[in-house]
Amino acid sequence: MTYNITLIPGDGVGPEIAEATVRVLEATGVSFNWDVQNAGGEVYEKEGHPLPDRVVESIKKNKIAIKGPITTPVGSGFRSVNVLLRQTLDLYSCVRPCKGYPGARTRYDDIDIVIVRENTEDLYAGIEYEKGSEGAGAIIELVEKLSDRKIRDDSGISIKPISVFGSDRIVRYAFDYARQNNRKKVTAVHKANIMKFSDGLFLEVAREVAKDYPDIEFEDRIIDNMCMQLVQKPELYDVLVLPNLYGDVVSDLGAGLIGGLGLAPGANIGEGYALFEATHGSAPKYKGMNKANPMAVMLSGVMMLRHLKETDAADRLEGAIAELIKEGKHVTYDMKPAPDDPTAETTSGVADAIISKLN
Ligand code: NAD
C-alpha cells in the first residue's frame, strides 16, 4: 500500500530537515506518495497568501501531513501559518512526547512526559486589536462600562477565550491518550487562581472529565509551580494537559529536559486530519547550512508511522535514531559536547547514518 501524504517543507532549516526525514521514512520500506505543498513567506510574496487554499485542500484530501517549521514575522506581517493550519483544520490536540534517549546530553535520566496542548483557543487564538484601532477603542470603552476597571487608551489588546467545549475535548483527549498508552496520571496545568473565568473554567471542566476516567490518576498544578517542579522533579509527571499558551512554553521546557529542541517531536491531531511537526521553529540562522538536527522531524515521522499503524517501521526507525544518539558519533552540533565540535555530523549525514542502520 502507498500512503498519500501532504509534505510541507517549510522554510529556514525546514527544507533540509524535511528532505532528510523523507529519506529515512522511505528507507523503512513503507511506500509514500508525497504531495509537496509549500507555504510561508516566499509563497506569500508569489501567491498573495502564506497559506493558499491548495495546501489546506491537499491535507483535506490526504488526511495526513508532515511539515517542516515555518517562520512567522515578529510583531507585524502575516499571522502564523502554523497556527492558521491548526485552526483551519481544527487540529485541536497537540501531542508532544518528551522522551529521554540514552546518550542525549541532558541533566536528567529517564524523562518520559507527554505534553497535550490545546491548539485552537486561549491567547494563541490570535484575536487581537492593535493600539489605537477602532476595535481596541471599542473594547476599552466596553470594559469601562461593564466594570470599574480602566484599560489605558494606548493599549494593544489580545483576547483569551477558553470554552467548555474546547477544554472538555482536549482533557478527554489527554485521558484517552493516557489509557491507550498505559499511562498512569494526567496533570492539568493552569493559572486558575488569577484567571478565574478562563483558566478556572479549564480546571473545572478538567475535574469533571477526570470523573469519567477513574482508572487514571488526576491532579492539577498552577503553571508557575509546574515549571519549577518540571525542573526539580520531572520524574513525578506523566501526561500534562494544558491550555494553548502554557502548552507552547512548557513544550520548549520539556525539550530542554531531554536534550534540546532537536529531539522534540509533535503531532497536531483533529477529528479528521493529522499533521506532524517538530516543536522547534525554523532556526533561520542555520538555513542552508546542512547543520540543523533533523531528529525532531524524523521522530515526528515515527509518530506518523504509528498513526498509520505501521508499527514495525516506526519501531525500526525510532530504534535506529536511538542507536545513533547512544553512539554519539553521527549527531549534529547541538548533541555534541560543544557547539563548535568539528566532528558534528551534517543534517544529510544524520539521514545517511540512519539509512545505513535501517539497511
Ligand atoms: P527555533 O525553535 O527556530 O530556534 C531556537 C534555537 O533552537 C535555534 O536558534 C537553535 O539554536 C535551536 N534549534 C532549533 N531547532 C533546531 C534544530 N533542528 N537543530 C539544532 N538546533 C535547533 O525558535 P525561534 O528562533 O524562536 O523561531 C524561529 C522562527 O520559527 C520564528 O519565526 C517562529 O515564529 C518560528 N516557529 C515556527 C514553528 C513551527 O513551524 N511550528 C514553531 C516555533 C517557532
PDB file of C-alpha atoms in Angstrom, residues 32-300:
ATOM      1  CA  PHE A  32       4.727   7.093   0.232  1.00  0.00           C
ATOM      2  CA  ASN A  33       3.390   9.373  -2.439  1.00  0.00           C
ATOM      3  CA  TRP A  34       4.437  12.862  -1.350  1.00  0.00           C
ATOM      4  CA  ASP A  35       2.152  15.736  -2.290  1.00  0.00           C
ATOM      5  CA  VAL A  36       4.608  18.614  -1.822  1.00  0.00           C
ATOM      6  CA  GLN A  37       2.930  21.903  -0.877  1.00  0.00           C
ATOM      7  CA  ASN A  38       4.856  24.993   0.085  1.00  0.00           C
ATOM      8  CA  ALA A  39       3.572  27.670   2.442  1.00  0.00           C
ATOM      9  CA  GLY A  40       5.048  30.669   4.272  1.00  0.00           C
ATOM     10  CA  GLY A  41       6.812  33.941   3.436  1.00  0.00           C
ATOM     11  CA  GLU A  42       8.016  33.145  -0.099  1.00  0.00           C
ATOM     12  CA  VAL A  43       4.600  31.753  -1.015  1.00  0.00           C
ATOM     13  CA  TYR A  44       3.036  34.943   0.368  1.00  0.00           C
ATOM     14  CA  GLU A  45       5.165  37.025  -1.998  1.00  0.00           C
ATOM     15  CA  LYS A  46       4.303  34.858  -5.018  1.00  0.00           C
ATOM     16  CA  GLU A  47       0.699  33.915  -4.334  1.00  0.00           C
ATOM     17  CA  GLY A  48      -0.565  36.725  -2.061  1.00  0.00           C
ATOM     18  CA  HIS A  49      -1.290  34.420   0.909  1.00  0.00           C
ATOM     19  CA  PRO A  50       1.138  32.488   3.124  1.00  0.00           C
ATOM     20  CA  LEU A  51      -1.298  29.561   3.327  1.00  0.00           C
ATOM     21  CA  PRO A  52      -3.022  29.206  -0.051  1.00  0.00           C
ATOM     22  CA  ASP A  53      -6.170  27.042  -0.325  1.00  0.00           C
ATOM     23  CA  ARG A  54      -4.239  24.386  -2.273  1.00  0.00           C
ATOM     24  CA  VAL A  55      -2.295  23.465   0.894  1.00  0.00           C
ATOM     25  CA  VAL A  56      -5.406  23.022   3.024  1.00  0.00           C
ATOM     26  CA  GLU A  57      -7.186  21.178   0.190  1.00  0.00           C
ATOM     27  CA  SER A  58      -4.241  18.786  -0.131  1.00  0.00           C
ATOM     28  CA  ILE A  59      -4.379  17.935   3.597  1.00  0.00           C
ATOM     29  CA  LYS A  60      -8.154  17.541   3.428  1.00  0.00           C
ATOM     30  CA  LYS A  61      -7.697  15.101   0.565  1.00  0.00           C
ATOM     31  CA  ASN A  62      -4.791  13.118   2.041  1.00  0.00           C
ATOM     32  CA  LYS A  63      -5.870  13.417   5.710  1.00  0.00           C
ATOM     33  CA  ILE A  64      -2.237  13.283   6.843  1.00  0.00           C
ATOM     34  CA  ALA A  65       0.584  15.796   6.543  1.00  0.00           C
ATOM     35  CA  ILE A  66       4.127  16.234   7.758  1.00  0.00           C
ATOM     36  CA  LYS A  67       5.770  19.626   7.804  1.00  0.00           C
ATOM     37  CA  GLY A  68       8.975  21.478   8.472  1.00  0.00           C
ATOM     38  CA  PRO A  69       8.807  24.687  10.513  1.00  0.00           C
ATOM     39  CA  ILE A  70       7.558  27.947   9.001  1.00  0.00           C
ATOM     40  CA  THR A  71       8.822  31.393  10.029  1.00  0.00           C
ATOM     41  CA  THR A  72       6.341  33.897  11.460  1.00  0.00           C
ATOM     42  CA  PRO A  73       7.256  37.596  11.206  1.00  0.00           C
ATOM     43  CA  VAL A  74       7.569  39.109  14.713  1.00  0.00           C
ATOM     44  CA  GLY A  75       5.316  41.998  15.772  1.00  0.00           C
ATOM     45  CA  SER A  76       3.767  42.701  12.372  1.00  0.00           C
ATOM     46  CA  GLY A  77       3.271  40.998   8.981  1.00  0.00           C
ATOM     47  CA  PHE A  78       1.204  37.884   8.297  1.00  0.00           C
ATOM     48  CA  ARG A  79      -0.093  35.738  11.140  1.00  0.00           C
ATOM     49  CA  SER A  80       1.441  32.350  11.898  1.00  0.00           C
ATOM     50  CA  VAL A  81       0.837  29.794   9.141  1.00  0.00           C
ATOM     51  CA  ASN A  82       1.387  27.085  11.753  1.00  0.00           C
ATOM     52  CA  VAL A  83      -1.414  28.404  13.961  1.00  0.00           C
ATOM     53  CA  LEU A  84      -3.661  29.027  10.944  1.00  0.00           C
ATOM     54  CA  LEU A  85      -3.263  25.424   9.779  1.00  0.00           C
ATOM     55  CA  ARG A  86      -4.182  24.094  13.227  1.00  0.00           C
ATOM     56  CA  GLN A  87      -7.240  26.356  13.384  1.00  0.00           C
ATOM     57  CA  THR A  88      -8.415  25.808   9.788  1.00  0.00           C
ATOM     58  CA  LEU A  89      -8.275  22.019  10.107  1.00  0.00           C
ATOM     59  CA  ASP A  90      -9.420  22.085  13.749  1.00  0.00           C
ATOM     60  CA  LEU A  91      -6.341  20.127  14.810  1.00  0.00           C
ATOM     61  CA  TYR A  92      -7.275  20.745  18.413  1.00  0.00           C
ATOM     62  CA  SER A  93      -4.833  18.410  20.077  1.00  0.00           C
ATOM     63  CA  CYS A  94      -1.081  18.940  20.048  1.00  0.00           C
ATOM     64  CA  VAL A  95       0.762  15.911  21.386  1.00  0.00           C
ATOM     65  CA  ARG A  96       4.418  16.406  22.243  1.00  0.00           C
ATOM     66  CA  PRO A  97       6.241  13.483  23.816  1.00  0.00           C
ATOM     67  CA  CYS A  98       9.352  14.441  25.773  1.00  0.00           C
ATOM     68  CA  LYS A  99      11.251  11.183  25.909  1.00  0.00           C
ATOM     69  CA  GLY A 100      14.846  10.940  27.034  1.00  0.00           C
ATOM     70  CA  TYR A 101      17.055   8.756  24.833  1.00  0.00           C
ATOM     71  CA  PRO A 102      20.229   7.340  26.431  1.00  0.00           C
ATOM     72  CA  GLY A 103      23.249   9.256  25.183  1.00  0.00           C
ATOM     73  CA  ALA A 104      21.469  12.583  24.704  1.00  0.00           C
ATOM     74  CA  ARG A 105      23.175  15.464  26.517  1.00  0.00           C
ATOM     75  CA  THR A 106      20.813  16.322  29.294  1.00  0.00           C
ATOM     76  CA  ARG A 107      20.857  16.871  33.037  1.00  0.00           C
ATOM     77  CA  TYR A 108      18.175  14.219  33.535  1.00  0.00           C
ATOM     78  CA  ASP A 109      17.807  10.473  33.057  1.00  0.00           C
ATOM     79  CA  ASP A 110      14.639   8.632  32.136  1.00  0.00           C
ATOM     80  CA  ILE A 111      12.401  11.559  31.244  1.00  0.00           C
ATOM     81  CA  ASP A 112       9.134  10.334  29.803  1.00  0.00           C
ATOM     82  CA  ILE A 113       6.493  13.053  29.813  1.00  0.00           C
ATOM     83  CA  VAL A 114       3.798  13.679  27.216  1.00  0.00           C
ATOM     84  CA  ILE A 115       2.525  17.215  26.755  1.00  0.00           C
ATOM     85  CA  VAL A 116      -1.031  17.537  25.433  1.00  0.00           C
ATOM     86  CA  ARG A 117      -1.555  21.143  24.411  1.00  0.00           C
ATOM     87  CA  GLU A 118      -4.895  22.645  23.387  1.00  0.00           C
ATOM     88  CA  ASN A 119      -4.362  24.036  19.917  1.00  0.00           C
ATOM     89  CA  THR A 120      -7.261  26.325  18.977  1.00  0.00           C
ATOM     90  CA  GLU A 121      -8.149  28.682  21.853  1.00  0.00           C
ATOM     91  CA  ASP A 122      -6.560  30.882  24.507  1.00  0.00           C
ATOM     92  CA  LEU A 123      -4.326  33.908  23.906  1.00  0.00           C
ATOM     93  CA  TYR A 124      -2.915  31.924  20.971  1.00  0.00           C
ATOM     94  CA  ALA A 125      -6.199  32.224  19.066  1.00  0.00           C
ATOM     95  CA  GLY A 126      -4.818  35.439  17.557  1.00  0.00           C
ATOM     96  CA  ILE A 127      -7.859  37.598  18.411  1.00  0.00           C
ATOM     97  CA  GLU A 128      -6.074  40.893  18.804  1.00  0.00           C
ATOM     98  CA  TYR A 129      -6.682  44.611  18.484  1.00  0.00           C
ATOM     99  CA  GLU A 130      -3.860  46.975  17.671  1.00  0.00           C
ATOM    100  CA  LYS A 131      -3.174  50.009  19.852  1.00  0.00           C
ATOM    101  CA  GLY A 132      -5.283  52.943  18.639  1.00  0.00           C
ATOM    102  CA  SER A 133      -7.538  50.788  16.418  1.00  0.00           C
ATOM    103  CA  GLU A 134     -11.317  51.034  16.353  1.00  0.00           C
ATOM    104  CA  GLY A 135     -11.551  47.551  17.911  1.00  0.00           C
ATOM    105  CA  ALA A 136      -9.180  48.392  20.765  1.00  0.00           C
ATOM    106  CA  GLY A 137     -11.114  51.634  21.417  1.00  0.00           C
ATOM    107  CA  ALA A 138     -14.446  49.803  21.464  1.00  0.00           C
ATOM    108  CA  ILE A 139     -13.177  47.160  23.889  1.00  0.00           C
ATOM    109  CA  ILE A 140     -11.642  49.753  26.204  1.00  0.00           C
ATOM    110  CA  GLU A 141     -14.972  51.601  26.259  1.00  0.00           C
ATOM    111  CA  LEU A 142     -16.968  48.414  26.837  1.00  0.00           C
ATOM    112  CA  VAL A 143     -14.749  47.215  29.680  1.00  0.00           C
ATOM    113  CA  GLU A 144     -15.073  50.587  31.359  1.00  0.00           C
ATOM    114  CA  LYS A 145     -18.850  50.419  31.006  1.00  0.00           C
ATOM    115  CA  LEU A 146     -19.127  46.839  32.315  1.00  0.00           C
ATOM    116  CA  SER A 147     -16.688  47.075  35.202  1.00  0.00           C
ATOM    117  CA  ASP A 148     -14.866  49.582  37.328  1.00  0.00           C
ATOM    118  CA  ARG A 149     -11.623  48.757  35.510  1.00  0.00           C
ATOM    119  CA  LYS A 150      -9.833  51.157  33.218  1.00  0.00           C
ATOM    120  CA  ILE A 151      -7.622  49.929  30.386  1.00  0.00           C
ATOM    121  CA  ARG A 152      -5.083  52.568  29.321  1.00  0.00           C
ATOM    122  CA  ASP A 153      -6.002  54.211  25.996  1.00  0.00           C
ATOM    123  CA  ASP A 154      -2.623  53.372  24.484  1.00  0.00           C
ATOM    124  CA  SER A 155      -3.055  49.607  24.998  1.00  0.00           C
ATOM    125  CA  GLY A 156      -2.955  46.804  22.466  1.00  0.00           C
ATOM    126  CA  ILE A 157      -5.380  44.035  23.351  1.00  0.00           C
ATOM    127  CA  SER A 158      -5.196  40.237  22.996  1.00  0.00           C
ATOM    128  CA  ILE A 159      -8.268  38.196  23.922  1.00  0.00           C
ATOM    129  CA  LYS A 160      -8.061  34.936  25.853  1.00  0.00           C
ATOM    130  CA  PRO A 161     -11.096  32.734  25.118  1.00  0.00           C
ATOM    131  CA  ILE A 162     -11.319  29.337  26.839  1.00  0.00           C
ATOM    132  CA  SER A 163     -14.541  27.369  26.357  1.00  0.00           C
ATOM    133  CA  VAL A 164     -16.207  24.375  27.988  1.00  0.00           C
ATOM    134  CA  PHE A 165     -16.274  22.691  24.555  1.00  0.00           C
ATOM    135  CA  GLY A 166     -12.544  23.254  23.880  1.00  0.00           C
ATOM    136  CA  SER A 167     -11.482  22.276  27.402  1.00  0.00           C
ATOM    137  CA  ASP A 168     -13.663  19.164  27.503  1.00  0.00           C
ATOM    138  CA  ARG A 169     -12.338  17.720  24.251  1.00  0.00           C
ATOM    139  CA  ILE A 170      -8.658  18.373  24.998  1.00  0.00           C
ATOM    140  CA  VAL A 171      -8.843  16.953  28.527  1.00  0.00           C
ATOM    141  CA  ARG A 172     -10.729  13.925  27.199  1.00  0.00           C
ATOM    142  CA  TYR A 173      -8.038  13.524  24.542  1.00  0.00           C
ATOM    143  CA  ALA A 174      -5.358  13.548  27.269  1.00  0.00           C
ATOM    144  CA  PHE A 175      -7.187  10.894  29.310  1.00  0.00           C
ATOM    145  CA  ASP A 176      -7.872   8.733  26.234  1.00  0.00           C
ATOM    146  CA  TYR A 177      -4.214   9.050  25.269  1.00  0.00           C
ATOM    147  CA  ALA A 178      -3.213   8.026  28.807  1.00  0.00           C
ATOM    148  CA  ARG A 179      -5.459   4.973  28.654  1.00  0.00           C
ATOM    149  CA  GLN A 180      -4.313   3.885  25.205  1.00  0.00           C
ATOM    150  CA  ASN A 181      -0.645   4.311  26.065  1.00  0.00           C
ATOM    151  CA  ASN A 182      -0.639   2.723  29.526  1.00  0.00           C
ATOM    152  CA  ARG A 183      -0.017   5.990  31.283  1.00  0.00           C
ATOM    153  CA  LYS A 184      -0.902   6.394  34.943  1.00  0.00           C
ATOM    154  CA  LYS A 185      -1.596  10.055  35.562  1.00  0.00           C
ATOM    155  CA  VAL A 186      -2.901  13.241  33.939  1.00  0.00           C
ATOM    156  CA  THR A 187      -1.926  16.644  35.371  1.00  0.00           C
ATOM    157  CA  ALA A 188      -3.974  19.691  34.327  1.00  0.00           C
ATOM    158  CA  VAL A 189      -1.900  22.871  34.279  1.00  0.00           C
ATOM    159  CA  HIS A 190      -3.464  26.326  34.708  1.00  0.00           C
ATOM    160  CA  LYS A 191      -3.410  29.691  36.450  1.00  0.00           C
ATOM    161  CA  ALA A 192      -6.949  29.419  37.783  1.00  0.00           C
ATOM    162  CA  ASN A 193      -6.122  31.364  40.935  1.00  0.00           C
ATOM    163  CA  ILE A 194      -5.687  34.517  38.855  1.00  0.00           C
ATOM    164  CA  MET A 195      -7.681  33.916  35.628  1.00  0.00           C
ATOM    165  CA  LYS A 196     -10.740  32.539  37.328  1.00  0.00           C
ATOM    166  CA  PHE A 197     -13.088  32.617  34.351  1.00  0.00           C
ATOM    167  CA  SER A 198     -10.779  31.249  31.638  1.00  0.00           C
ATOM    168  CA  ASP A 199      -8.208  29.007  33.353  1.00  0.00           C
ATOM    169  CA  GLY A 200     -10.720  28.470  36.167  1.00  0.00           C
ATOM    170  CA  LEU A 201     -13.169  27.093  33.622  1.00  0.00           C
ATOM    171  CA  PHE A 202     -10.466  24.860  32.129  1.00  0.00           C
ATOM    172  CA  LEU A 203      -9.750  23.415  35.586  1.00  0.00           C
ATOM    173  CA  GLU A 204     -13.430  22.971  36.443  1.00  0.00           C
ATOM    174  CA  VAL A 205     -14.021  21.068  33.195  1.00  0.00           C
ATOM    175  CA  ALA A 206     -10.860  19.001  33.730  1.00  0.00           C
ATOM    176  CA  ARG A 207     -12.085  17.945  37.179  1.00  0.00           C
ATOM    177  CA  GLU A 208     -15.445  16.896  35.699  1.00  0.00           C
ATOM    178  CA  VAL A 209     -13.860  14.936  32.830  1.00  0.00           C
ATOM    179  CA  ALA A 210     -11.492  13.198  35.253  1.00  0.00           C
ATOM    180  CA  LYS A 211     -14.501  11.584  36.951  1.00  0.00           C
ATOM    181  CA  ASP A 212     -15.105   9.578  33.745  1.00  0.00           C
ATOM    182  CA  TYR A 213     -11.601   8.061  33.994  1.00  0.00           C
ATOM    183  CA  PRO A 214     -11.351   6.557  37.496  1.00  0.00           C
ATOM    184  CA  ASP A 215      -8.543   4.254  36.329  1.00  0.00           C
ATOM    185  CA  ILE A 216      -6.220   7.225  35.656  1.00  0.00           C
ATOM    186  CA  GLU A 217      -4.925   9.421  38.472  1.00  0.00           C
ATOM    187  CA  PHE A 218      -5.726  13.113  38.136  1.00  0.00           C
ATOM    188  CA  GLU A 219      -4.157  16.183  39.717  1.00  0.00           C
ATOM    189  CA  ASP A 220      -3.654  19.836  38.843  1.00  0.00           C
ATOM    190  CA  ARG A 221      -0.779  22.293  39.136  1.00  0.00           C
ATOM    191  CA  ILE A 222      -0.500  26.049  38.805  1.00  0.00           C
ATOM    192  CA  ILE A 223       1.691  26.866  35.805  1.00  0.00           C
ATOM    193  CA  ASP A 224       4.464  28.690  37.647  1.00  0.00           C
ATOM    194  CA  ASN A 225       4.816  25.911  40.220  1.00  0.00           C
ATOM    195  CA  MET A 226       4.648  23.377  37.370  1.00  0.00           C
ATOM    196  CA  CYS A 227       7.686  24.967  35.690  1.00  0.00           C
ATOM    197  CA  MET A 228       9.714  24.677  38.870  1.00  0.00           C
ATOM    198  CA  GLN A 229       8.544  21.116  39.515  1.00  0.00           C
ATOM    199  CA  LEU A 230       9.471  20.062  35.978  1.00  0.00           C
ATOM    200  CA  VAL A 231      12.998  21.343  36.502  1.00  0.00           C
ATOM    201  CA  GLN A 232      13.368  19.849  40.003  1.00  0.00           C
ATOM    202  CA  LYS A 233      11.453  16.563  39.825  1.00  0.00           C
ATOM    203  CA  PRO A 234      10.290  15.787  36.299  1.00  0.00           C
ATOM    204  CA  GLU A 235      10.055  12.092  37.182  1.00  0.00           C
ATOM    205  CA  LEU A 236       6.827  12.838  39.071  1.00  0.00           C
ATOM    206  CA  TYR A 237       4.973  13.738  35.861  1.00  0.00           C
ATOM    207  CA  ASP A 238       3.376  11.628  33.164  1.00  0.00           C
ATOM    208  CA  VAL A 239       0.760  13.243  30.858  1.00  0.00           C
ATOM    209  CA  LEU A 240       0.297  17.029  31.141  1.00  0.00           C
ATOM    210  CA  VAL A 241      -2.741  18.757  29.653  1.00  0.00           C
ATOM    211  CA  LEU A 242      -2.515  22.495  29.168  1.00  0.00           C
ATOM    212  CA  PRO A 243      -4.265  25.436  27.505  1.00  0.00           C
ATOM    213  CA  ASN A 244      -2.593  26.643  24.332  1.00  0.00           C
ATOM    214  CA  LEU A 245      -0.068  29.247  25.521  1.00  0.00           C
ATOM    215  CA  TYR A 246       1.211  27.347  28.568  1.00  0.00           C
ATOM    216  CA  GLY A 247       1.438  24.265  26.346  1.00  0.00           C
ATOM    217  CA  ASP A 248       3.617  26.200  23.917  1.00  0.00           C
ATOM    218  CA  VAL A 249       6.003  27.391  26.609  1.00  0.00           C
ATOM    219  CA  VAL A 250       6.153  24.132  28.572  1.00  0.00           C
ATOM    220  CA  SER A 251       6.865  22.247  25.310  1.00  0.00           C
ATOM    221  CA  ASP A 252      10.197  24.034  24.988  1.00  0.00           C
ATOM    222  CA  LEU A 253      10.876  23.407  28.689  1.00  0.00           C
ATOM    223  CA  GLY A 254      10.172  19.720  28.040  1.00  0.00           C
ATOM    224  CA  ALA A 255      12.523  19.797  25.046  1.00  0.00           C
ATOM    225  CA  GLY A 256      15.193  21.226  27.353  1.00  0.00           C
ATOM    226  CA  LEU A 257      14.751  18.286  29.719  1.00  0.00           C
ATOM    227  CA  ILE A 258      15.512  15.726  27.019  1.00  0.00           C
ATOM    228  CA  GLY A 259      18.471  17.368  25.342  1.00  0.00           C
ATOM    229  CA  GLY A 260      17.078  20.215  23.259  1.00  0.00           C
ATOM    230  CA  LEU A 261      14.683  21.206  20.528  1.00  0.00           C
ATOM    231  CA  GLY A 262      16.446  18.994  18.007  1.00  0.00           C
ATOM    232  CA  LEU A 263      14.901  15.966  19.742  1.00  0.00           C
ATOM    233  CA  ALA A 264      11.328  17.124  20.427  1.00  0.00           C
ATOM    234  CA  PRO A 265       8.685  15.798  18.008  1.00  0.00           C
ATOM    235  CA  GLY A 266       4.982  16.538  17.823  1.00  0.00           C
ATOM    236  CA  ALA A 267       1.627  15.816  16.249  1.00  0.00           C
ATOM    237  CA  ASN A 268      -1.395  18.050  15.712  1.00  0.00           C
ATOM    238  CA  ILE A 269      -4.490  15.869  15.702  1.00  0.00           C
ATOM    239  CA  GLY A 270      -8.140  16.628  14.963  1.00  0.00           C
ATOM    240  CA  GLU A 271     -11.202  14.542  14.186  1.00  0.00           C
ATOM    241  CA  GLY A 272     -10.400  14.139  10.503  1.00  0.00           C
ATOM    242  CA  TYR A 273      -6.779  15.121   9.969  1.00  0.00           C
ATOM    243  CA  ALA A 274      -3.344  14.786  11.488  1.00  0.00           C
ATOM    244  CA  LEU A 275      -0.313  16.998  10.903  1.00  0.00           C
ATOM    245  CA  PHE A 276       3.100  16.001  12.219  1.00  0.00           C
ATOM    246  CA  GLU A 277       5.766  18.596  13.002  1.00  0.00           C
ATOM    247  CA  ALA A 278       8.586  19.215  15.453  1.00  0.00           C
ATOM    248  CA  THR A 279       8.247  21.529  18.446  1.00  0.00           C
ATOM    249  CA  HIS A 280      11.069  23.720  17.167  1.00  0.00           C
ATOM    250  CA  GLY A 281      10.903  26.619  14.721  1.00  0.00           C
ATOM    251  CA  SER A 282      12.747  27.444  11.514  1.00  0.00           C
ATOM    252  CA  ALA A 283      16.088  28.348  13.196  1.00  0.00           C
ATOM    253  CA  PRO A 284      16.753  30.851  10.358  1.00  0.00           C
ATOM    254  CA  LYS A 285      20.389  31.443  11.306  1.00  0.00           C
ATOM    255  CA  TYR A 286      21.181  27.855  10.236  1.00  0.00           C
ATOM    256  CA  LYS A 287      19.250  27.986   6.962  1.00  0.00           C
ATOM    257  CA  GLY A 288      21.044  26.266   4.082  1.00  0.00           C
ATOM    258  CA  MET A 289      23.999  25.208   6.276  1.00  0.00           C
ATOM    259  CA  ASN A 290      23.161  21.481   6.405  1.00  0.00           C
ATOM    260  CA  LYS A 291      23.709  21.803  10.135  1.00  0.00           C
ATOM    261  CA  ALA A 292      20.352  21.573  11.936  1.00  0.00           C
ATOM    262  CA  ASN A 293      19.299  18.431  13.752  1.00  0.00           C
ATOM    263  CA  PRO A 294      16.684  16.562  11.684  1.00  0.00           C
ATOM    264  CA  MET A 295      15.804  14.132  14.502  1.00  0.00           C
ATOM    265  CA  ALA A 296      12.813  16.076  15.874  1.00  0.00           C
ATOM    266  CA  VAL A 297      11.081  15.975  12.476  1.00  0.00           C
ATOM    267  CA  MET A 298      12.220  12.364  11.970  1.00  0.00           C
ATOM    268  CA  LEU A 299      10.693  11.445  15.354  1.00  0.00           C
ATOM    269  CA  SER A 300       7.535  13.276  14.245  1.00  0.00           C
TER     270      SER A 300
END
